[in-house]
Amino acid sequence: MSEGSNRFAELLVEDDAYHLMSRGVLRVRGRKGREALQSLLTNEIPEGVRAATYGAVVDAEGRVAGDMLVVPDDGDLLIDCDRGQAAVWIDLLRARGGDGVDVVDESGRWRVFGLLNNQSVFDDGTPYIRYADPRRHELGSRVLRPVEARESLSWRHEGKWRAHAYRLGVPGSEAFGRARLDVFEAGLHGLSALHPARLESLGLPTLEAGPSAAVRRLLPFRVEPSGPGVPAMLGEPMMGGAREVGRVVAIQGLFGLAVMALESWRAALESEPLLRCAGEQVLPTWPTWLGRESTGRASPAARA
């Protein structure tokens, strides 16, 4: 078989995972590596545990600047993060750890995949790293595969994975970059991203007080299109009659995330039960994973 035929055969490998091309990978090592990384995060990185940890980084005002997954790997820590923020995290870690931390950008070494629970990843004998996504069971697992491993024409587009995450109400760095939210407005208390000790260390509200103090919430919504296409909605207001009740900060296909002003939303519902954005009907929901807060799924009734 010719070299070209071999290459084509590789591309036909049955591997239907989502190729998350926007994700980068950093490796953290050194005597102060864990300490430096821990000082940035809203969550605790447990010792001696192989599972991934999800956490956020907040700025001086307590607003979410970004998020990451931290994965143990043979004594080192790998960071699965937004590729566009990799340089920022490297600078912060080096500033915190000085000579005691070594941070290497390995984004060029790894491909990052999202693998839902009904999908499979092809094993061609190349070592790979797989870990459960700690945010939601419905997000399945993540797989890091070396770039020299086989490619596949069956890989799914990242946009479809993002739409799935938005449908569940799970935000990413792209949403945090468009809205200055605190950790509770972003719903991170429902995504295993917050640890009481870290909240205290960072000067943030407690898990008991934070959710009830939030007057805005980042919530998922679905578009109910009136025609074959969906108009551009990113950055557009969500309206209840003549009242603005929210603004879209992320959208993929029919699913998106909007920052909802709870009091305005509640007031609008008294006269107009349907919300619209860019001329289309939209249906925001309150994710069930927010526990007792989700009793009014399609409205802010849970907060009344």
XYZ file of C-alpha atoms in Angstrom:
304
model
C 0.000 0.000 0.000
C 1.363 3.433 -0.921
C 2.149 6.138 1.624
C -0.871 8.113 0.398
C -3.142 5.086 0.850
C -1.814 4.533 4.363
C -2.546 8.160 5.186
C -6.106 7.867 3.865
C -6.647 4.692 5.894
C -5.572 6.547 9.034
C -8.123 9.273 8.366
C -10.897 6.668 8.199
C -10.265 5.518 11.777
C -13.577 5.286 13.657
C -13.085 7.879 16.363
C -16.109 10.139 16.835
C -14.869 12.272 19.738
C -15.167 16.068 19.662
C -11.852 17.683 18.729
C -11.575 20.712 21.035
C -9.145 22.798 19.020
C -9.545 25.866 21.250
C -8.040 24.043 24.233
C -4.402 24.198 25.264
C -2.331 22.122 27.688
C 0.233 23.383 30.203
C 2.541 21.262 32.342
C 3.348 22.493 35.852
C 6.218 21.033 37.865
C 8.745 22.125 40.457
C 8.794 22.309 44.254
C 6.396 25.279 44.257
C 4.339 24.244 41.244
C 1.327 22.870 43.098
C 1.395 25.707 45.627
C 1.509 28.372 42.911
C -1.351 26.797 40.977
C -3.418 26.255 44.115
C -3.095 29.935 45.022
C -4.875 30.889 41.785
C -7.862 28.564 41.965
C -11.267 28.669 43.635
C -11.054 24.914 44.263
C -8.717 22.628 46.205
C -6.316 20.389 44.273
C -6.333 17.196 46.361
C -3.111 15.312 47.055
C -2.771 11.713 45.912
C -5.919 11.743 43.759
C -5.850 10.918 40.053
C -9.155 12.616 39.242
C -9.309 15.988 37.491
C -10.149 19.166 39.410
C -12.212 22.006 37.959
C -11.621 25.528 39.196
C -11.816 29.177 38.240
C -9.404 32.087 38.480
C -10.816 35.375 39.769
C -9.458 38.892 39.437
C -8.871 41.411 42.231
C -12.591 42.279 42.256
C -13.698 38.655 42.546
C -14.851 38.400 38.926
C -14.208 35.210 36.974
C -11.229 35.705 34.660
C -11.160 32.146 33.327
C -11.394 28.488 34.232
C -9.335 25.322 33.879
C -9.186 21.588 34.497
C -6.174 20.349 36.485
C -5.025 16.772 35.880
C -2.294 14.842 37.778
C 0.305 13.217 35.517
C 3.276 11.317 37.004
C 4.013 13.866 39.700
C 3.317 16.850 37.457
C 0.076 18.761 36.991
C -1.446 19.289 33.559
C -3.726 22.264 32.931
C -6.455 21.875 30.313
C -7.357 25.496 29.533
C -8.451 27.902 26.846
C -5.541 28.115 24.409
C -5.919 31.894 24.197
C -5.341 32.247 27.953
C -2.346 29.913 28.219
C 0.212 32.745 28.225
C -1.710 34.561 30.979
C -1.673 31.508 33.260
C 2.024 30.906 32.567
C 2.884 34.468 33.604
C 0.748 34.252 36.756
C 2.233 30.922 37.813
C 5.791 32.119 37.288
C 5.032 35.277 39.255
C 3.595 33.236 42.138
C 6.219 30.486 42.204
C 9.384 32.208 41.009
C 12.286 29.810 40.504
C 10.336 27.086 42.294
C 7.870 26.546 39.465
C 8.475 25.327 35.938
C 5.611 25.854 33.486
C 5.760 24.500 29.944
C 3.212 25.133 27.205
C 2.557 21.679 25.737
C -0.346 22.739 23.516
C 1.693 21.725 20.481
C 2.188 18.230 21.894
C -1.417 17.281 22.695
C -4.808 17.238 21.033
C -7.717 17.700 23.439
C -10.979 15.808 22.916
C -14.380 15.793 24.548
C -15.827 12.302 24.755
C -19.480 11.910 25.694
C -20.673 8.798 27.479
C -22.038 7.187 24.296
C -18.876 7.789 22.251
C -15.705 5.800 21.750
C -12.078 6.720 21.198
C -9.889 4.642 18.894
C -6.913 3.001 20.616
C -4.039 2.706 18.147
C -1.536 1.836 20.849
C -0.415 5.429 21.365
C -0.488 6.387 25.078
C -3.195 8.874 25.968
C -4.603 10.502 29.103
C -8.299 10.203 29.896
C -10.179 11.713 32.822
C -13.814 12.264 33.755
C -15.067 15.823 33.372
C -15.735 16.830 37.003
C -18.333 19.467 36.141
C -21.236 17.350 34.916
C -21.688 13.641 34.254
C -23.365 14.539 30.952
C -20.095 16.072 29.720
C -18.455 12.644 29.759
C -14.671 12.675 29.810
C -11.681 14.444 28.319
C -8.933 12.735 26.339
C -5.447 14.100 25.675
C -3.810 12.375 22.708
C -0.334 13.064 21.298
C -0.398 15.006 18.042
C 1.519 12.196 16.324
C -1.351 9.756 16.961
C -3.671 8.865 14.104
C -6.110 11.421 12.768
C -9.707 10.695 11.847
C -12.279 12.156 9.482
C -14.893 11.120 12.051
C -13.835 13.697 14.640
C -16.739 15.963 15.457
C -16.654 19.743 15.370
C -16.011 21.595 18.614
C -19.060 23.771 18.008
C -21.357 20.787 18.539
C -19.679 19.994 21.847
C -20.040 23.639 22.888
C -23.757 23.582 22.028
C -24.122 20.508 24.247
C -22.374 22.316 27.118
C -24.546 25.408 26.682
C -27.683 23.267 26.697
C -26.583 21.986 30.108
C -25.808 25.510 31.312
C -22.041 24.936 31.488
C -20.039 28.063 30.576
C -16.497 28.361 29.274
C -13.857 31.048 29.077
C -15.549 32.579 26.037
C -18.571 33.467 28.202
C -16.470 34.769 31.094
C -14.617 37.061 28.712
C -17.852 38.782 27.664
C -19.447 39.256 31.083
C -17.876 40.277 34.377
C -19.470 37.732 36.683
C -18.678 36.607 40.185
C -18.436 32.877 40.864
C -22.054 32.600 42.022
C -23.513 34.648 39.177
C -21.638 32.258 36.877
C -23.200 29.254 38.649
C -19.822 27.733 39.522
C -21.133 26.554 42.902
C -23.179 23.992 40.958
C -20.201 22.763 38.916
C -17.872 21.526 41.686
C -15.590 24.539 41.193
C -15.640 26.071 44.684
C -14.088 24.975 47.973
C -14.975 26.745 51.251
C -11.342 27.192 52.298
C -10.392 28.684 48.954
C -13.361 31.075 48.989
C -12.249 32.313 52.399
C -8.643 32.674 51.257
C -9.707 34.678 48.198
C -12.056 36.893 50.216
C -15.186 35.637 48.427
C -18.658 35.028 49.920
C -19.375 31.631 51.437
C -21.203 28.813 49.679
C -24.165 29.459 51.970
C -24.418 33.221 51.385
C -23.160 33.648 47.827
C -26.001 32.196 45.712
C -28.792 34.105 47.450
C -26.898 37.401 47.128
C -26.591 37.165 43.334
C -28.919 39.531 41.455
C -27.791 38.259 38.041
C -27.324 34.711 36.825
C -25.692 33.131 33.809
C -28.368 30.759 32.520
C -28.874 28.548 29.456
C -31.524 29.224 26.858
C -32.903 27.635 23.730
C -33.939 29.470 20.577
C -37.350 28.642 19.115
C -36.716 29.781 15.515
C -39.584 31.019 13.392
C -37.761 30.173 10.162
C -34.927 28.064 8.747
C -32.144 30.257 10.146
C -31.191 31.849 13.448
C -30.256 35.557 13.483
C -27.065 36.791 15.115
C -27.744 37.004 18.853
C -24.339 37.366 20.485
C -24.364 40.540 22.569
C -28.049 41.155 21.869
C -30.581 41.917 24.622
C -33.213 39.441 25.735
C -36.530 41.252 26.021
C -39.705 40.681 28.004
C -42.026 43.023 26.148
C -40.287 46.418 26.230
C -38.117 45.468 29.219
C -34.554 44.168 28.871
C -34.157 41.174 31.164
C -30.847 39.730 29.994
C -28.094 39.736 27.396
C -26.632 36.907 25.321
C -22.950 36.185 26.013
C -22.563 32.864 24.161
C -24.515 30.950 21.535
C -23.956 27.901 19.361
C -26.743 26.716 17.104
C -30.015 26.740 19.036
C -28.410 26.848 22.491
C -26.764 29.693 24.324
C -26.022 31.417 27.615
C -27.408 34.736 28.790
C -26.776 36.903 31.828
C -30.257 37.328 33.299
C -31.208 40.227 35.595
C -33.478 38.366 37.994
C -35.649 41.232 39.239
C -36.226 42.581 35.720
C -37.049 39.084 34.499
C -39.504 38.568 37.329
C -41.168 41.932 36.678
C -41.454 41.259 32.943
C -43.173 37.920 33.552
C -46.084 39.695 35.235
C -47.198 41.078 31.876
C -45.255 39.132 29.232
C -44.521 35.410 29.733
C -42.575 35.042 26.471
C -39.069 36.389 25.965
C -37.566 37.370 22.628
C -34.105 38.087 21.279
C -33.328 39.433 17.799
C -36.975 38.866 16.912
C -37.030 35.182 17.910
C -38.639 33.514 20.902
C -36.119 32.253 23.457
C -36.629 29.952 26.425
C -34.183 30.408 29.315
C -34.114 27.658 31.929
C -32.846 27.183 35.453
C -30.557 24.101 35.360
C -31.635 21.252 37.611
C -28.051 20.874 38.853
C -28.498 24.088 40.839
C -30.461 21.980 43.324
C -33.061 23.776 45.399
C -32.616 26.901 43.277
C -34.075 25.070 40.262
C -37.678 24.749 41.470
C -38.756 27.359 38.933
C -36.876 26.022 35.928
C -38.333 28.304 33.269
C -38.467 31.413 35.426
C -36.816 33.120 38.383
C -39.656 31.840 40.576
C -37.153 29.891 42.662
C -35.701 33.176 43.829
C -39.008 34.884 44.643
